Amino acid sequence: MKWQARKDIDWLAVLPAQAAQAVLKTYLQAWKNCWDGRADKPNFKARVRTVMSVDIPQGRDLNITRVHRRWGMVNIPEIGRVRFRWTKDLPVGKRANKENRITGARLVKDALGWHIAFRVQTLQAKPEPHAGPEVGIDAGVNLPLALSDGNHQDHGRPTRTENGTADRDKWLTAEEKAKLLCLERRAAHRKSFRKPKERTSNRLRNTYDQIRTLRARATRRATDWQHQTTTALARIYGTLVVEQLHIPNMVKSAKGTIEEPGKHVAQKAGLNRAISQEARGRTVTMLTYKAARNGGTVHKVPAPNTSRRCSACGFITPGSREDQATFVCKSPDCGWSGNADYNAARNLLHLYRMGHALIPAAGRAVVRRTRGVKPATAR
């Protein structure tokens, strides 16, 4: 199929054989995901909406050598020898064998520069079942991860600004926020001079690059916190219970239509922004495969009424959520009050113990697996 496509498509024939093979494999996998119901059918993505990446499917061509403790050298086809930051041990030299070897790599460019990620194939034994305790985990807005045993995980970043709006730059320092505001104003000023369909000036493009650099830095900090937190939870607990959520439905706009306009549109927009910033889906994905590595499991339970039910008495009474962070039971025989996310986490664990768990989240420990290596910055 690859050679026939190179004959029929002119631009594909110009590419190196390995690059063309990677493009076709990605395209075929996109259609398989569509046919299996995991994604929509593939569509055209412009260069500005995609990450620039180059795949190197053959690991034997890399010829990786370690220069010293922090740096290594890799051979990139059509480019030559490139130095990269050594951030994780790699099976090179005498350590490489059929069960533990590098099968390929990928070059990725983002706002912070070029990075290289190696695909490593290792032989790993199936882990023993985790004997740790059970825990319910609720992902909230004011409290990122609330646990049913009270061991809450908070990143210490403010979720609201001084005027009460959602803080979209909470992962930046005060100096970085001031710099970002200055850059955004500068970009808006320079953009005002650009005529319709006129090419973006180099100065405006440079300002956009600086903004993307700050945004990428904030994203890295958020992802790093998620990795460290989910790794610690997967090592401590054997059974982790989360709620089954459909994030796209949660972050829908409240504008409504002209005939039936929505209510509290600005407040709902701020809530949607706060939910999107926490990246709940990515947190569950990390918990799933990390728990499988440690012999644990991640289970999902139905979400309805988990935030309205009192975890102390079990009654569902209207008006128990006084605000986004506080839960107060309105039952005359109870009156329990506490953090709303903590109350929901206890309800999640209760549903699991009552047998209301859905199918366990995907992700099982396998004997042979391909694990990615933390991206290393190439210089």
Tab-separated table of C-alpha atoms in Angstrom:
chain	number	residue	atom	x	y	z
A	1	MET	CA	0.000	0.000	0.000
A	2	LYS	CA	2.845	2.368	0.868
A	3	TRP	CA	4.598	1.955	-2.473
A	4	GLN	CA	1.346	2.248	-4.435
A	5	ALA	CA	0.526	5.485	-2.624
A	6	ARG	CA	3.979	6.885	-3.417
A	7	LYS	CA	3.340	6.171	-7.081
A	8	ASP	CA	-0.117	7.725	-7.163
A	9	ILE	CA	0.521	10.816	-4.998
A	10	ASP	CA	3.288	13.140	-6.146
A	11	TRP	CA	3.924	14.962	-2.863
A	12	LEU	CA	4.072	11.663	-0.979
A	13	ALA	CA	6.797	10.389	-3.293
A	14	VAL	CA	8.972	13.391	-2.440
A	15	LEU	CA	9.005	12.485	1.259
A	16	PRO	CA	11.502	9.975	2.660
A	17	ALA	CA	10.145	6.441	2.798
A	18	GLN	CA	10.013	6.371	6.605
A	19	ALA	CA	8.131	9.664	6.839
A	20	ALA	CA	5.622	8.523	4.208
A	21	GLN	CA	5.109	5.266	6.070
A	22	ALA	CA	4.430	7.129	9.315
A	23	VAL	CA	1.854	9.384	7.616
A	24	LEU	CA	-0.045	6.420	6.192
A	25	LYS	CA	0.044	4.537	9.499
A	26	THR	CA	-1.381	7.548	11.318
A	27	TYR	CA	-4.104	7.962	8.707
A	28	LEU	CA	-5.031	4.272	8.899
A	29	GLN	CA	-5.151	4.360	12.686
A	30	ALA	CA	-7.445	7.410	12.554
A	31	TRP	CA	-9.934	5.468	10.445
A	32	LYS	CA	-9.708	2.449	12.757
A	33	ASN	CA	-10.550	4.683	15.707
A	34	CYS	CA	-13.523	6.003	13.755
A	35	TRP	CA	-14.772	2.527	12.821
A	36	ASP	CA	-14.443	1.332	16.423
A	37	GLY	CA	-16.435	4.312	17.687
A	38	ARG	CA	-13.546	5.883	19.648
A	39	ALA	CA	-13.366	9.058	17.559
A	40	ASP	CA	-14.958	10.933	14.681
A	41	LYS	CA	-13.798	10.447	11.124
A	42	PRO	CA	-10.489	12.157	10.312
A	43	ASN	CA	-10.670	15.596	8.737
A	44	PHE	CA	-8.215	18.135	7.421
A	45	LYS	CA	-6.205	19.973	10.034
A	46	ALA	CA	-4.412	23.149	9.111
A	47	ARG	CA	-0.812	23.673	10.082
A	48	VAL	CA	-1.737	26.274	12.689
A	49	ARG	CA	-4.037	23.809	14.494
A	50	THR	CA	-1.663	20.849	14.690
A	51	VAL	CA	1.596	20.086	16.433
A	52	MET	CA	4.568	19.884	14.108
A	53	SER	CA	6.091	16.419	14.478
A	54	VAL	CA	8.318	14.031	12.564
A	55	ASP	CA	8.190	10.303	13.234
A	56	ILE	CA	11.262	8.033	13.023
A	57	PRO	CA	9.853	4.484	12.916
A	58	GLN	CA	13.199	2.635	12.805
A	59	GLY	CA	15.132	2.563	16.054
A	60	ARG	CA	18.261	1.073	14.505
A	61	ASP	CA	18.984	4.315	12.637
A	62	LEU	CA	19.136	6.465	15.774
A	63	ASN	CA	22.572	5.359	17.011
A	64	ILE	CA	22.136	6.874	20.475
A	65	THR	CA	25.219	7.582	22.556
A	66	ARG	CA	25.498	9.181	25.978
A	67	VAL	CA	27.953	12.057	26.124
A	68	HIS	CA	27.811	12.548	29.880
A	69	ARG	CA	25.269	12.597	32.709
A	70	ARG	CA	23.001	15.304	31.283
A	71	TRP	CA	23.427	15.098	27.527
A	72	GLY	CA	23.254	12.522	24.769
A	73	MET	CA	23.650	12.375	20.994
A	74	VAL	CA	21.233	10.866	18.502
A	75	ASN	CA	21.413	10.437	14.749
A	76	ILE	CA	18.351	11.891	12.974
A	77	PRO	CA	17.917	10.757	9.335
A	78	GLU	CA	18.413	13.577	6.811
A	79	ILE	CA	19.568	15.856	9.663
A	80	GLY	CA	22.605	14.273	11.278
A	81	ARG	CA	23.868	14.170	14.834
A	82	VAL	CA	21.736	16.119	17.311
A	83	ARG	CA	22.361	16.718	20.993
A	84	PHE	CA	19.466	16.217	23.429
A	85	ARG	CA	18.917	16.498	27.169
A	86	TRP	CA	19.135	13.092	28.877
A	87	THR	CA	16.125	12.988	31.225
A	88	LYS	CA	15.567	9.242	31.604
A	89	ASP	CA	17.597	6.049	31.326
A	90	LEU	CA	17.514	4.452	27.868
A	91	PRO	CA	18.442	0.903	26.834
A	92	VAL	CA	21.517	1.705	24.748
A	93	GLY	CA	24.785	-0.078	24.270
A	94	LYS	CA	25.188	-3.296	26.274
A	95	ARG	CA	21.866	-2.731	28.010
A	96	ALA	CA	19.919	-3.148	24.754
A	97	ASN	CA	18.568	-6.571	23.753
A	98	LYS	CA	15.522	-8.052	22.055
A	99	GLU	CA	13.303	-7.584	25.116
A	100	ASN	CA	14.606	-4.146	26.062
A	101	ARG	CA	15.300	-1.864	23.124
A	102	ILE	CA	14.394	1.394	21.413
A	103	THR	CA	11.953	0.903	18.549
A	104	GLY	CA	11.691	4.473	17.257
A	105	ALA	CA	11.378	8.124	18.138
A	106	ARG	CA	9.397	11.231	17.345
A	107	LEU	CA	10.479	14.837	17.003
A	108	VAL	CA	7.893	17.309	18.294
A	109	LYS	CA	7.944	21.082	18.137
A	110	ASP	CA	5.994	23.284	20.517
A	111	ALA	CA	6.267	26.824	21.812
A	112	LEU	CA	9.260	25.858	23.983
A	113	GLY	CA	11.285	24.382	21.114
A	114	TRP	CA	12.045	20.977	19.609
A	115	HIS	CA	11.767	17.828	21.718
A	116	ILE	CA	12.478	14.166	21.063
A	117	ALA	CA	10.542	11.267	22.582
A	118	PHE	CA	11.828	7.692	22.290
A	119	ARG	CA	9.612	4.602	22.037
A	120	VAL	CA	11.021	1.919	24.323
A	121	GLN	CA	9.906	-1.714	24.308
A	122	THR	CA	10.521	-3.571	27.563
A	123	LEU	CA	9.589	-6.933	28.997
A	124	GLN	CA	7.722	-6.366	32.233
A	125	ALA	CA	6.210	-8.966	34.505
A	126	LYS	CA	2.564	-8.711	35.439
A	127	PRO	CA	2.358	-6.906	38.790
A	128	GLU	CA	0.907	-8.521	41.871
A	129	PRO	CA	-2.556	-7.346	42.970
A	130	HIS	CA	-2.308	-4.146	44.983
A	131	ALA	CA	-3.230	-4.674	48.617
A	132	GLY	CA	-3.799	-0.994	49.292
A	133	PRO	CA	-7.057	0.512	50.581
A	134	GLU	CA	-10.052	1.672	48.588
A	135	VAL	CA	-10.639	5.367	47.967
A	136	GLY	CA	-13.188	7.530	46.211
A	137	ILE	CA	-11.842	10.475	44.210
A	138	ASP	CA	-13.910	13.468	43.184
A	139	ALA	CA	-12.461	16.094	40.854
A	140	GLY	CA	-13.726	19.502	41.876
A	141	VAL	CA	-13.109	23.132	41.029
A	142	ASN	CA	-12.099	24.592	44.390
A	143	LEU	CA	-10.404	21.340	45.441
A	144	PRO	CA	-8.704	19.604	42.477
A	145	LEU	CA	-8.825	16.056	43.889
A	146	ALA	CA	-10.921	15.328	46.977
A	147	LEU	CA	-10.424	11.886	48.536
A	148	SER	CA	-12.930	9.999	50.650
A	149	ASP	CA	-10.367	9.440	53.437
A	150	GLY	CA	-9.563	13.152	53.724
A	151	ASN	CA	-6.142	12.921	52.031
A	152	HIS	CA	-7.033	15.666	49.551
A	153	GLN	CA	-4.644	16.670	46.777
A	154	ASP	CA	-4.370	20.407	46.150
A	155	HIS	CA	-1.914	22.146	43.845
A	156	GLY	CA	-2.030	25.358	45.887
A	157	ARG	CA	-2.960	27.514	42.903
A	158	PRO	CA	-5.822	30.034	43.249
A	159	THR	CA	-8.897	29.156	41.227
A	160	ARG	CA	-10.368	32.681	41.417
A	161	THR	CA	-8.961	36.152	40.938
A	162	GLU	CA	-9.563	39.097	43.255
A	163	ASN	CA	-12.750	40.092	41.407
A	164	GLY	CA	-14.159	36.539	41.617
A	165	THR	CA	-13.585	35.431	38.008
A	166	ALA	CA	-11.822	32.192	37.068
A	167	ASP	CA	-8.044	32.515	37.053
A	168	ARG	CA	-6.990	31.221	33.647
A	169	ASP	CA	-3.285	31.875	34.395
A	170	LYS	CA	-3.046	30.276	37.828
A	171	TRP	CA	0.026	28.247	36.876
A	172	LEU	CA	2.034	31.398	36.183
A	173	THR	CA	3.847	33.545	38.724
A	174	ALA	CA	2.897	37.170	39.367
A	175	GLU	CA	5.785	38.389	37.194
A	176	GLU	CA	4.794	36.030	34.387
A	177	LYS	CA	1.162	37.155	34.586
A	178	ALA	CA	2.223	40.790	34.288
A	179	LYS	CA	4.432	39.940	31.325
A	180	LEU	CA	1.611	37.985	29.665
A	181	LEU	CA	-0.810	40.892	30.092
A	182	CYS	CA	1.733	43.261	28.550
A	183	LEU	CA	2.280	40.912	25.591
A	184	GLU	CA	-1.449	40.478	24.989
A	185	ARG	CA	-1.959	44.244	24.957
A	186	ARG	CA	0.982	44.655	22.608
A	187	ALA	CA	-0.411	41.990	20.273
A	188	ALA	CA	-3.842	43.640	20.240
A	189	HIS	CA	-2.255	47.024	19.471
A	190	ARG	CA	-0.155	45.670	16.608
A	191	LYS	CA	-3.053	43.645	15.249
A	192	SER	CA	-5.179	46.797	14.994
A	193	PHE	CA	-2.880	48.082	12.239
A	194	ARG	CA	-3.174	44.951	10.121
A	195	LYS	CA	-5.561	45.198	7.217
A	196	PRO	CA	-7.915	42.352	6.253
A	197	LYS	CA	-6.127	39.459	4.471
A	198	GLU	CA	-2.800	41.159	5.049
A	199	ARG	CA	0.170	39.021	6.034
A	200	THR	CA	1.074	38.998	9.731
A	201	SER	CA	4.097	41.150	10.443
A	202	ASN	CA	7.250	39.696	11.961
A	203	ARG	CA	6.814	41.817	15.088
A	204	LEU	CA	3.276	40.534	15.664
A	205	ARG	CA	4.370	36.972	15.000
A	206	ASN	CA	7.198	37.379	17.500
A	207	THR	CA	4.734	38.641	20.107
A	208	TYR	CA	2.471	35.636	19.503
A	209	ASP	CA	5.458	33.316	19.964
A	210	GLN	CA	6.238	34.864	23.339
A	211	ILE	CA	2.612	34.412	24.433
A	212	ARG	CA	2.631	30.773	23.334
A	213	THR	CA	5.842	30.218	25.299
A	214	LEU	CA	4.222	31.395	28.537
A	215	ARG	CA	1.102	29.329	27.863
A	216	ALA	CA	3.192	26.225	27.171
A	217	ARG	CA	5.129	26.777	30.403
A	218	ALA	CA	1.887	26.879	32.379
A	219	THR	CA	0.641	23.712	30.659
A	220	ARG	CA	3.838	21.884	31.535
A	221	ARG	CA	3.524	22.828	35.184
A	222	ALA	CA	-0.073	21.607	35.314
A	223	THR	CA	0.818	18.315	33.612
A	224	ASP	CA	3.783	17.802	35.918
A	225	TRP	CA	1.536	18.222	38.968
A	226	GLN	CA	-0.923	15.709	37.525
A	227	HIS	CA	1.828	13.162	36.895
A	228	GLN	CA	3.296	13.431	40.372
A	229	THR	CA	-0.099	13.333	42.086
A	230	THR	CA	-1.507	10.392	40.119
A	231	THR	CA	1.731	8.422	40.596
A	232	ALA	CA	1.526	8.872	44.366
A	233	LEU	CA	-2.152	7.858	44.452
A	234	ALA	CA	-1.550	4.757	42.308
A	235	ARG	CA	1.203	3.629	44.698
A	236	ILE	CA	-0.836	4.162	47.875
A	237	TYR	CA	-4.312	2.872	46.925
A	238	GLY	CA	-5.291	-0.443	45.373
A	239	THR	CA	-8.807	0.516	44.238
A	240	LEU	CA	-9.609	4.002	42.986
A	241	VAL	CA	-13.211	4.989	42.340
A	242	VAL	CA	-14.101	7.949	40.098
A	243	GLU	CA	-17.359	9.159	38.623
A	244	GLN	CA	-18.411	8.594	35.034
A	245	LEU	CA	-18.466	12.070	33.490
A	246	HIS	CA	-18.968	13.381	29.975
A	247	ILE	CA	-16.851	16.521	30.002
A	248	PRO	CA	-18.208	18.038	26.717
A	249	ASN	CA	-21.706	18.121	28.203
A	250	MET	CA	-20.424	19.742	31.393
A	251	VAL	CA	-18.741	22.650	29.604
A	252	LYS	CA	-21.554	23.536	27.216
A	253	SER	CA	-22.353	27.222	26.945
A	254	ALA	CA	-25.404	28.684	28.688
A	255	LYS	CA	-26.055	31.391	26.107
A	256	GLY	CA	-29.140	29.701	24.710
A	257	THR	CA	-30.945	31.182	21.718
A	258	ILE	CA	-32.462	34.553	20.878
A	259	GLU	CA	-35.954	33.217	21.620
A	260	GLU	CA	-34.843	31.509	24.847
A	261	PRO	CA	-31.718	33.223	26.194
A	262	GLY	CA	-29.776	31.511	28.935
A	263	LYS	CA	-29.332	32.600	32.538
A	264	HIS	CA	-26.125	33.357	34.425
A	265	VAL	CA	-24.117	33.125	31.211
A	266	ALA	CA	-20.992	34.798	32.605
A	267	GLN	CA	-20.946	32.603	35.718
A	268	LYS	CA	-21.381	29.450	33.635
A	269	ALA	CA	-18.589	30.539	31.309
A	270	GLY	CA	-16.262	30.962	34.283
A	271	LEU	CA	-17.230	27.535	35.619
A	272	ASN	CA	-16.625	25.962	32.208
A	273	ARG	CA	-13.195	27.551	32.061
A	274	ALA	CA	-12.316	26.266	35.527
A	275	ILE	CA	-13.437	22.725	34.641
A	276	SER	CA	-11.423	22.706	31.426
A	277	GLN	CA	-8.287	23.938	33.201
A	278	GLU	CA	-8.307	21.009	35.627
A	279	ALA	CA	-8.239	18.476	32.714
A	280	ARG	CA	-10.284	15.832	34.522
A	281	GLY	CA	-10.205	13.385	31.624
A	282	ARG	CA	-6.408	13.432	31.536
A	283	THR	CA	-6.290	12.821	35.290
A	284	VAL	CA	-8.466	9.703	34.978
A	285	THR	CA	-6.352	8.445	32.085
A	286	MET	CA	-3.169	8.829	34.117
A	287	LEU	CA	-4.725	7.111	37.125
A	288	THR	CA	-5.881	4.205	34.962
A	289	TYR	CA	-2.585	3.158	33.427
A	290	LYS	CA	-0.524	3.967	36.523
A	291	ALA	CA	-2.830	1.930	38.743
A	292	ALA	CA	-2.523	-0.980	36.290
A	293	ARG	CA	1.277	-0.781	36.499
A	294	ASN	CA	1.089	-1.101	40.286
A	295	GLY	CA	-1.507	-3.877	40.291
A	296	GLY	CA	-4.454	-1.646	41.182
A	297	THR	CA	-7.703	-0.897	39.387
A	298	VAL	CA	-9.760	2.183	38.550
A	299	HIS	CA	-13.548	1.871	38.616
A	300	LYS	CA	-16.205	4.303	37.444
A	301	VAL	CA	-19.588	4.791	39.082
A	302	PRO	CA	-22.667	6.718	37.875
A	303	ALA	CA	-22.485	10.445	38.543
A	304	PRO	CA	-26.153	11.409	39.195
A	305	ASN	CA	-26.832	12.707	42.732
A	306	THR	CA	-23.289	12.086	43.979
A	307	SER	CA	-22.924	15.789	44.751
A	308	ARG	CA	-26.435	16.203	46.222
A	309	ARG	CA	-26.590	13.116	48.472
A	310	CYS	CA	-25.510	13.457	52.087
A	311	SER	CA	-22.725	10.976	52.775
A	312	ALA	CA	-23.605	10.922	56.489
A	313	CYS	CA	-27.332	10.099	56.412
A	314	GLY	CA	-27.871	9.147	52.765
A	315	PHE	CA	-30.771	11.525	52.078
A	316	ILE	CA	-31.043	13.755	49.024
A	317	THR	CA	-32.577	17.080	49.941
A	318	PRO	CA	-32.958	20.137	47.693
A	319	GLY	CA	-30.826	23.164	48.442
A	320	SER	CA	-28.053	21.233	50.157
A	321	ARG	CA	-25.404	22.869	47.971
A	322	GLU	CA	-25.245	26.392	49.343
A	323	ASP	CA	-22.356	27.257	47.017
A	324	GLN	CA	-19.733	25.524	44.891
A	325	ALA	CA	-17.569	24.545	47.877
A	326	THR	CA	-19.943	23.865	50.798
A	327	PHE	CA	-22.455	21.085	51.417
A	328	VAL	CA	-25.043	21.381	54.188
A	329	CYS	CA	-27.540	18.580	54.747
A	330	LYS	CA	-31.074	19.952	55.079
A	331	SER	CA	-32.414	16.850	56.797
A	332	PRO	CA	-33.727	17.769	60.280
A	333	ASP	CA	-32.199	14.593	61.764
A	334	CYS	CA	-28.719	15.131	60.329
A	335	GLY	CA	-27.464	18.645	59.590
A	336	TRP	CA	-23.998	17.460	58.510
A	337	SER	CA	-21.896	20.088	56.760
A	338	GLY	CA	-18.509	20.017	55.087
A	339	ASN	CA	-16.638	20.350	51.838
A	340	ALA	CA	-18.857	19.506	48.870
A	341	ASP	CA	-16.120	17.654	46.962
A	342	TYR	CA	-15.243	15.584	50.051
A	343	ASN	CA	-18.904	14.664	50.434
A	344	ALA	CA	-19.051	13.581	46.767
A	345	ALA	CA	-15.901	11.457	47.132
A	346	ARG	CA	-17.466	9.557	50.040
A	347	ASN	CA	-20.593	8.967	47.944
A	348	LEU	CA	-18.492	7.582	45.085
A	349	LEU	CA	-16.849	5.039	47.353
A	350	HIS	CA	-20.256	4.117	48.807
A	351	LEU	CA	-21.676	3.435	45.326
A	352	TYR	CA	-18.733	1.192	44.509
A	353	ARG	CA	-19.123	-0.814	47.690
A	354	MET	CA	-22.855	-1.180	46.997
A	355	GLY	CA	-22.081	-2.780	43.629
A	356	HIS	CA	-22.952	0.123	41.322
A	357	ALA	CA	-19.576	0.232	39.581
A	358	LEU	CA	-19.541	0.348	35.817
A	359	ILE	CA	-17.103	-1.530	33.595
A	360	PRO	CA	-13.545	-0.909	34.883
A	361	ALA	CA	-11.701	1.801	33.020
A	362	ALA	CA	-9.607	0.619	30.091
A	363	GLY	CA	-5.983	-0.123	30.796
A	364	ARG	CA	-4.606	-3.503	31.881
A	365	ALA	CA	-1.107	-4.545	32.718
A	366	VAL	CA	0.440	-6.518	29.876
A	367	VAL	CA	3.566	-8.611	29.749
A	368	ARG	CA	5.082	-6.763	26.805
A	369	ARG	CA	4.352	-3.109	26.460
A	370	THR	CA	5.691	-0.035	24.740
A	371	ARG	CA	6.270	2.809	27.143
A	372	GLY	CA	7.047	6.340	26.158
A	373	VAL	CA	10.021	8.223	27.502
A	374	LYS	CA	9.693	11.675	28.955
A	375	PRO	CA	10.356	14.173	26.137
A	376	ALA	CA	13.881	15.470	26.146
A	377	THR	CA	14.763	18.889	24.859
A	378	ALA	CA	16.894	18.748	21.742
A	379	ARG	CA	19.519	21.422	21.232
